[in-house]
Short mmCIF file of C-alpha atoms and ligand atoms in Angstrom, two decimals:
data_model
loop_
_atom_site.label_atom_id
_atom_site.label_comp_id
_atom_site.label_asym_id
_atom_site.label_seq_id
_atom_site.Cartn_x
_atom_site.Cartn_y
_atom_site.Cartn_z
CA UNK M 981 0.51 11.11 -2.21
CA UNK M 982 -0.28 7.80 -3.89
CA UNK M 983 0.33 4.26 -2.63
CA UNK M 984 0.03 1.09 -4.69
CA UNK M 985 -0.84 -1.91 -2.55
CA UNK M 986 -0.28 -5.29 -4.21
CA UNK M 987 -1.22 -8.63 -2.63
CA UNK M 988 -0.14 -11.93 -4.11
CA UNK M 989 -1.63 -14.55 -1.79
CA UNK M 990 -4.43 -16.54 -3.37
CA UNK M 991 -6.04 -16.89 0.09
CA UNK M 992 -8.83 -14.47 0.96
CA UNK M 993 -9.09 -12.95 4.41
CA UNK M 994 -7.26 -15.86 6.15
CA UNK M 995 -4.04 -14.84 4.38
CA UNK M 996 -1.27 -13.76 6.74
CA UNK M 997 0.44 -11.58 4.13
CA UNK M 998 -2.90 -9.87 3.27
CA UNK M 999 -3.65 -9.17 6.93
CA UNK M 1000 -0.18 -7.73 7.47
CA UNK M 1001 -0.26 -5.52 4.35
CA UNK M 1002 -3.75 -4.28 5.22
CA UNK M 1003 -2.50 -3.38 8.72
CA UNK M 1004 0.50 -1.50 7.29
CA UNK M 1005 -1.57 0.47 4.78
CA UNK M 1006 -4.15 1.39 7.44
CA UNK M 1007 -1.38 2.47 9.83
CA UNK M 1008 0.22 4.64 7.23
CA UNK M 1009 -3.10 6.14 6.18
CA UNK M 1010 -3.71 7.22 9.77
CA UNK M 1011 -0.54 9.27 9.52
CA UNK M 1012 -1.07 10.46 5.96
CA UNK M 1013 -4.90 10.99 5.67
CA UNK M 1014 -4.63 12.31 2.10
CA UNK M 1015 -3.00 9.00 0.95
CA UNK M 1016 -4.70 7.60 -2.13
CA UNK M 1017 -4.54 3.81 -2.24
CA UNK M 1018 -4.57 1.87 -5.50
CA UNK M 1019 -5.21 -1.79 -4.64
CA UNK M 1020 -4.28 -4.77 -6.83
CA UNK M 1021 -5.01 -8.38 -5.81
CA UNK M 1022 -2.92 -10.57 -8.11
CA UNK M 1023 -5.07 -13.60 -7.38
CA UNK M 1024 -8.06 -11.74 -8.87
CA UNK M 1025 -6.30 -9.69 -11.58
CA UNK M 1026 -3.44 -12.04 -12.49
CA UNK M 1027 -0.94 -10.61 -14.95
CA UNK M 1028 -0.51 -12.59 -18.17
CA UNK M 1029 2.63 -14.69 -18.62
CA UNK M 1030 5.20 -13.62 -21.14
CA UNK M 1031 4.39 -14.99 -24.60
CA UNK M 1032 6.43 -15.03 -27.82
CA UNK M 1033 4.28 -12.11 -29.02
CA UNK M 1034 5.06 -10.14 -25.88
CA UNK M 1035 8.83 -10.80 -26.17
CA UNK M 1036 8.75 -9.52 -29.76
CA UNK M 1037 6.56 -6.52 -29.08
CA UNK M 1038 8.44 -5.32 -25.99
CA UNK M 1039 11.79 -5.17 -27.85
CA UNK M 1040 10.31 -3.48 -30.90
CA UNK M 1041 10.76 0.32 -30.70
CA UNK M 1042 7.48 1.97 -29.72
CA UNK M 1043 7.13 3.90 -32.98
CA UNK M 1044 7.48 0.65 -35.05
CA UNK M 1045 4.87 -1.38 -33.17
CA UNK M 1046 1.89 -2.75 -35.06
CA UNK M 1047 -1.65 -2.44 -33.66
CA UNK M 1048 -1.49 -6.10 -32.57
CA UNK M 1049 1.82 -5.50 -30.73
CA UNK M 1050 0.27 -2.50 -29.01
CA UNK M 1051 -2.66 -4.63 -27.86
CA UNK M 1052 -0.24 -7.34 -26.61
CA UNK M 1053 1.46 -4.76 -24.40
CA UNK M 1054 -1.71 -3.10 -23.15
CA UNK M 1055 -1.86 -4.84 -19.75
CA UNK M 1056 1.84 -4.21 -19.16
CA UNK M 1057 1.59 -0.54 -20.28
CA UNK M 1058 -1.24 0.01 -17.83
CA UNK M 1059 0.56 -1.73 -15.00
CA UNK M 1060 3.76 0.30 -15.59
CA UNK M 1061 1.71 3.53 -15.53
CA UNK M 1062 0.07 2.58 -12.20
CA UNK M 1063 3.49 1.79 -10.63
CA UNK M 1064 5.23 4.86 -12.08
CA UNK M 1065 2.54 7.27 -10.81
CA UNK M 1066 2.76 5.83 -7.25
CA UNK M 1067 4.97 7.34 -4.60
CA UNK M 1068 4.88 4.28 -2.28
CA UNK M 1069 4.79 0.60 -3.27
CA UNK M 1070 3.72 -2.13 -0.87
CA UNK M 1071 4.14 -5.67 -2.13
CA UNK M 1072 2.91 -8.55 0.05
CA UNK M 1073 3.32 -12.21 -0.64
CA UNK M 1074 3.86 -15.68 0.79
CA UNK M 1075 7.03 -17.60 0.12
CA UNK M 1076 6.29 -20.43 -2.30
CA UNK M 1077 8.94 -23.12 -2.79
CA UNK M 1078 11.66 -20.72 -1.51
CA UNK M 1079 10.75 -18.03 -3.98
CA UNK M 1080 7.67 -15.90 -4.93
CA UNK M 1081 4.18 -16.89 -6.08
CA UNK M 1082 4.07 -17.17 -9.90
CA UNK M 1083 1.56 -14.30 -10.04
CA UNK M 1084 4.17 -11.88 -8.57
CA UNK M 1085 6.81 -13.17 -11.01
CA UNK M 1086 4.33 -12.40 -13.83
CA UNK M 1087 3.82 -8.96 -12.26
CA UNK M 1088 7.60 -8.30 -12.44
CA UNK M 1089 7.76 -9.64 -16.02
CA UNK M 1090 5.09 -7.13 -17.01
CA UNK M 1091 6.83 -4.28 -15.07
CA UNK M 1092 10.33 -4.52 -16.50
CA UNK M 1093 9.96 -2.52 -19.72
CA UNK M 1094 12.63 -0.78 -21.82
CA UNK M 1095 12.14 3.00 -22.11
CA UNK M 1096 9.29 2.86 -19.66
CA UNK M 1097 10.45 1.56 -16.27
CA UNK M 1098 14.17 1.45 -17.26
CA UNK M 1099 16.30 2.97 -20.02
CA UNK M 1100 19.11 1.73 -22.21
CA UNK M 1101 21.53 4.66 -22.23
CA UNK M 1102 23.72 5.77 -25.11
CA UNK M 1103 26.86 4.61 -23.31
CA UNK M 1104 25.51 1.08 -23.02
CA UNK M 1105 24.53 1.33 -19.36
CA UNK M 1106 21.01 0.96 -18.07
CA UNK M 1107 19.13 3.07 -15.51
CA UNK M 1108 15.89 2.42 -13.66
CA UNK M 1109 13.05 4.85 -13.44
CA UNK M 1110 11.66 3.77 -10.06
CA UNK M 1111 14.07 5.95 -8.14
CA UNK M 1112 11.59 8.14 -6.24
CA UNK M 1113 9.36 5.38 -4.92
CA UNK M 1114 9.54 4.04 -1.39
CA UNK M 1115 9.21 0.24 -1.55
CA UNK M 1116 8.19 -2.21 1.18
CA UNK M 1117 8.11 -5.98 0.69
CA UNK M 1118 6.10 -7.94 3.21
CA UNK M 1119 6.76 -11.65 3.02
CA UNK M 1120 5.30 -14.51 4.99
CA UNK M 1121 7.08 -17.83 5.38
CA UNK M 1122 6.03 -21.15 6.85
CA UNK M 1123 9.54 -21.90 8.09
CA UNK M 1124 12.05 -19.65 9.87
CA UNK M 1125 14.71 -18.80 7.32
CA UNK M 1126 16.48 -16.16 9.37
CA UNK M 1127 20.21 -16.83 9.22
CA UNK M 1128 21.28 -19.73 11.44
CA UNK M 1129 17.78 -20.49 12.71
CA UNK M 1130 16.78 -23.37 10.44
CA UNK M 1131 18.33 -25.94 8.14
CA UNK M 1132 16.67 -24.05 5.26
CA UNK M 1133 18.09 -20.60 6.00
CA UNK M 1134 20.48 -20.71 3.07
CA UNK M 1135 17.63 -21.57 0.70
CA UNK M 1136 15.95 -18.14 0.80
CA UNK M 1137 15.71 -17.47 -2.91
CA UNK M 1138 12.85 -15.03 -2.42
CA UNK M 1139 14.84 -12.03 -1.06
CA UNK M 1140 17.37 -11.91 -3.94
CA UNK M 1141 14.65 -12.64 -6.50
CA UNK M 1142 12.84 -9.49 -5.31
CA UNK M 1143 15.85 -7.22 -4.76
CA UNK M 1144 17.55 -7.88 -8.12
CA UNK M 1145 14.78 -6.90 -10.59
CA UNK M 1146 13.77 -3.92 -8.44
CA UNK M 1147 17.39 -2.75 -8.17
CA UNK M 1148 17.47 -2.95 -12.00
CA UNK M 1149 14.42 -0.68 -12.01
CA UNK M 1150 16.16 1.83 -9.71
CA UNK M 1151 14.96 0.71 -6.27
CA UNK M 1152 18.20 0.83 -4.30
CA UNK M 1153 17.05 0.28 -0.75
CA UNK M 1154 13.76 -1.53 -0.48
CA UNK M 1155 12.42 -2.29 3.01
CA UNK M 1156 11.60 -5.83 4.06
CA UNK M 1157 9.37 -7.24 6.82
CA UNK M 1158 9.53 -10.99 6.76
CA UNK M 1159 7.08 -12.82 9.02
CA UNK M 1160 8.49 -16.23 9.94
CA UNK M 1161 7.88 -18.99 11.02
CA UNK M 1162 4.12 -18.92 10.42
CA UNK M 1163 3.44 -22.58 9.68
CA UNK M 1164 6.16 -25.13 10.35
CA UNK M 1165 6.58 -24.40 14.05
CA UNK M 1166 4.69 -24.52 17.32
CA UNK M 1167 1.86 -22.11 18.10
CA UNK M 1168 4.01 -19.92 20.43
CA UNK M 1169 6.66 -19.38 17.73
CA UNK M 1170 3.95 -18.50 15.20
CA UNK M 1171 2.37 -15.98 17.50
CA UNK M 1172 5.71 -14.40 18.31
CA UNK M 1173 6.53 -14.22 14.57
CA UNK M 1174 3.28 -12.43 13.82
CA UNK M 1175 3.81 -10.01 16.74
CA UNK M 1176 7.32 -9.19 15.54
CA UNK M 1177 5.95 -8.52 12.05
CA UNK M 1178 3.12 -6.26 13.25
CA UNK M 1179 5.56 -4.37 15.51
CA UNK M 1180 8.04 -3.94 12.65
CA UNK M 1181 5.28 -2.77 10.27
CA UNK M 1182 4.07 -0.28 12.86
CA UNK M 1183 7.60 1.05 13.21
CA UNK M 1184 8.06 1.40 9.44
CA UNK M 1185 4.67 3.18 9.16
CA UNK M 1186 5.63 5.63 11.90
CA UNK M 1187 9.02 6.33 10.31
CA UNK M 1188 7.62 6.77 6.82
CA UNK M 1189 4.72 8.89 8.17
CA UNK M 1190 7.23 11.18 9.95
CA UNK M 1191 9.54 11.46 6.96
CA UNK M 1192 6.85 12.02 4.35
CA UNK M 1193 4.78 14.58 6.32
C1 FMN B 771 2.38 -23.96 -2.46
C2 FMN B 771 3.10 -23.52 -1.20
C3 FMN B 771 4.49 -23.52 -1.14
C4 FMN B 771 5.10 -23.07 0.05
N1 FMN B 771 6.47 -23.04 0.09
C5 FMN B 771 7.08 -22.59 1.19
C6 FMN B 771 8.50 -22.52 1.28
O1 FMN B 771 9.23 -22.84 0.33
N2 FMN B 771 9.07 -22.08 2.39
C7 FMN B 771 8.37 -21.68 3.48
O2 FMN B 771 8.92 -21.27 4.48
N3 FMN B 771 6.99 -21.74 3.46
C8 FMN B 771 6.35 -22.16 2.33
N4 FMN B 771 4.98 -22.24 2.28
C9 FMN B 771 4.20 -21.70 3.47
C10 FMN B 771 3.69 -20.27 3.27
O3 FMN B 771 4.73 -19.43 2.83
C11 FMN B 771 3.13 -19.72 4.59
O4 FMN B 771 2.13 -20.55 5.07
C12 FMN B 771 2.67 -18.27 4.45
O5 FMN B 771 2.38 -17.80 5.75
C13 FMN B 771 1.40 -18.18 3.60
O6 FMN B 771 1.05 -16.80 3.47
P1 FMN B 771 -0.44 -16.38 3.16
O7 FMN B 771 -1.31 -16.78 4.35
O8 FMN B 771 -0.42 -14.91 2.98
O9 FMN B 771 -0.93 -17.08 1.91
C14 FMN B 771 4.31 -22.66 1.14
C15 FMN B 771 2.93 -22.66 1.06
C16 FMN B 771 2.30 -23.14 -0.11
C17 FMN B 771 0.79 -23.15 -0.16
#
């Protein structure tokens, strides 16, 4: 059983999302001791942005790619292989300006690959290849964007920005634990938000541990 653990906060050990994801992975590992964890910190190993060369290479059929094109796609090929060989995917990130950190967007841009993570079918439809993976998104937010709880609730562009590309890749029902409010609130509300998130993560780890074992 293989789990890929991806963190996107640029903060080191003071990061809320990193602490929450570490807690979740440790909780799950207690229940599944044989779990192999593949860790990626996007603030250390930041995926390259899409370039003109990448756009050309990715849409050139594999058998027609030049050596230069193959080199251009090397990072993305390797990333797709790591994700495809994982059974569980845990993605943790802060909300930045109502959406995701740019490092995670670059991660997605390197992950969505024709005939690798999704297929163009003969009938014109597409189908994703990440159908067997269990996926958990852990997000941390400064404000409280739960429906009706803040004037910014309707501005949550992060949740759809994550669900759409992963649905395209075949992830139909990802799990979410959103810790909020962690910054723009009083201390009591922050502590309650963190407690809720830790409790939710503990519950997800127990459920996954039971279902997988
Ligand atoms: C550049 C930047 C942009 C942010 N934008 C938002 C935002 O749009 N909405 C929000 O609720 N919090 C926002 N925050 C607050 C973070 O999401 C929040 O502090 C989060 O807990 C940080 O997670 P981390 O400790 O894992 O980095 C922003 C923080 C930074 C540094």
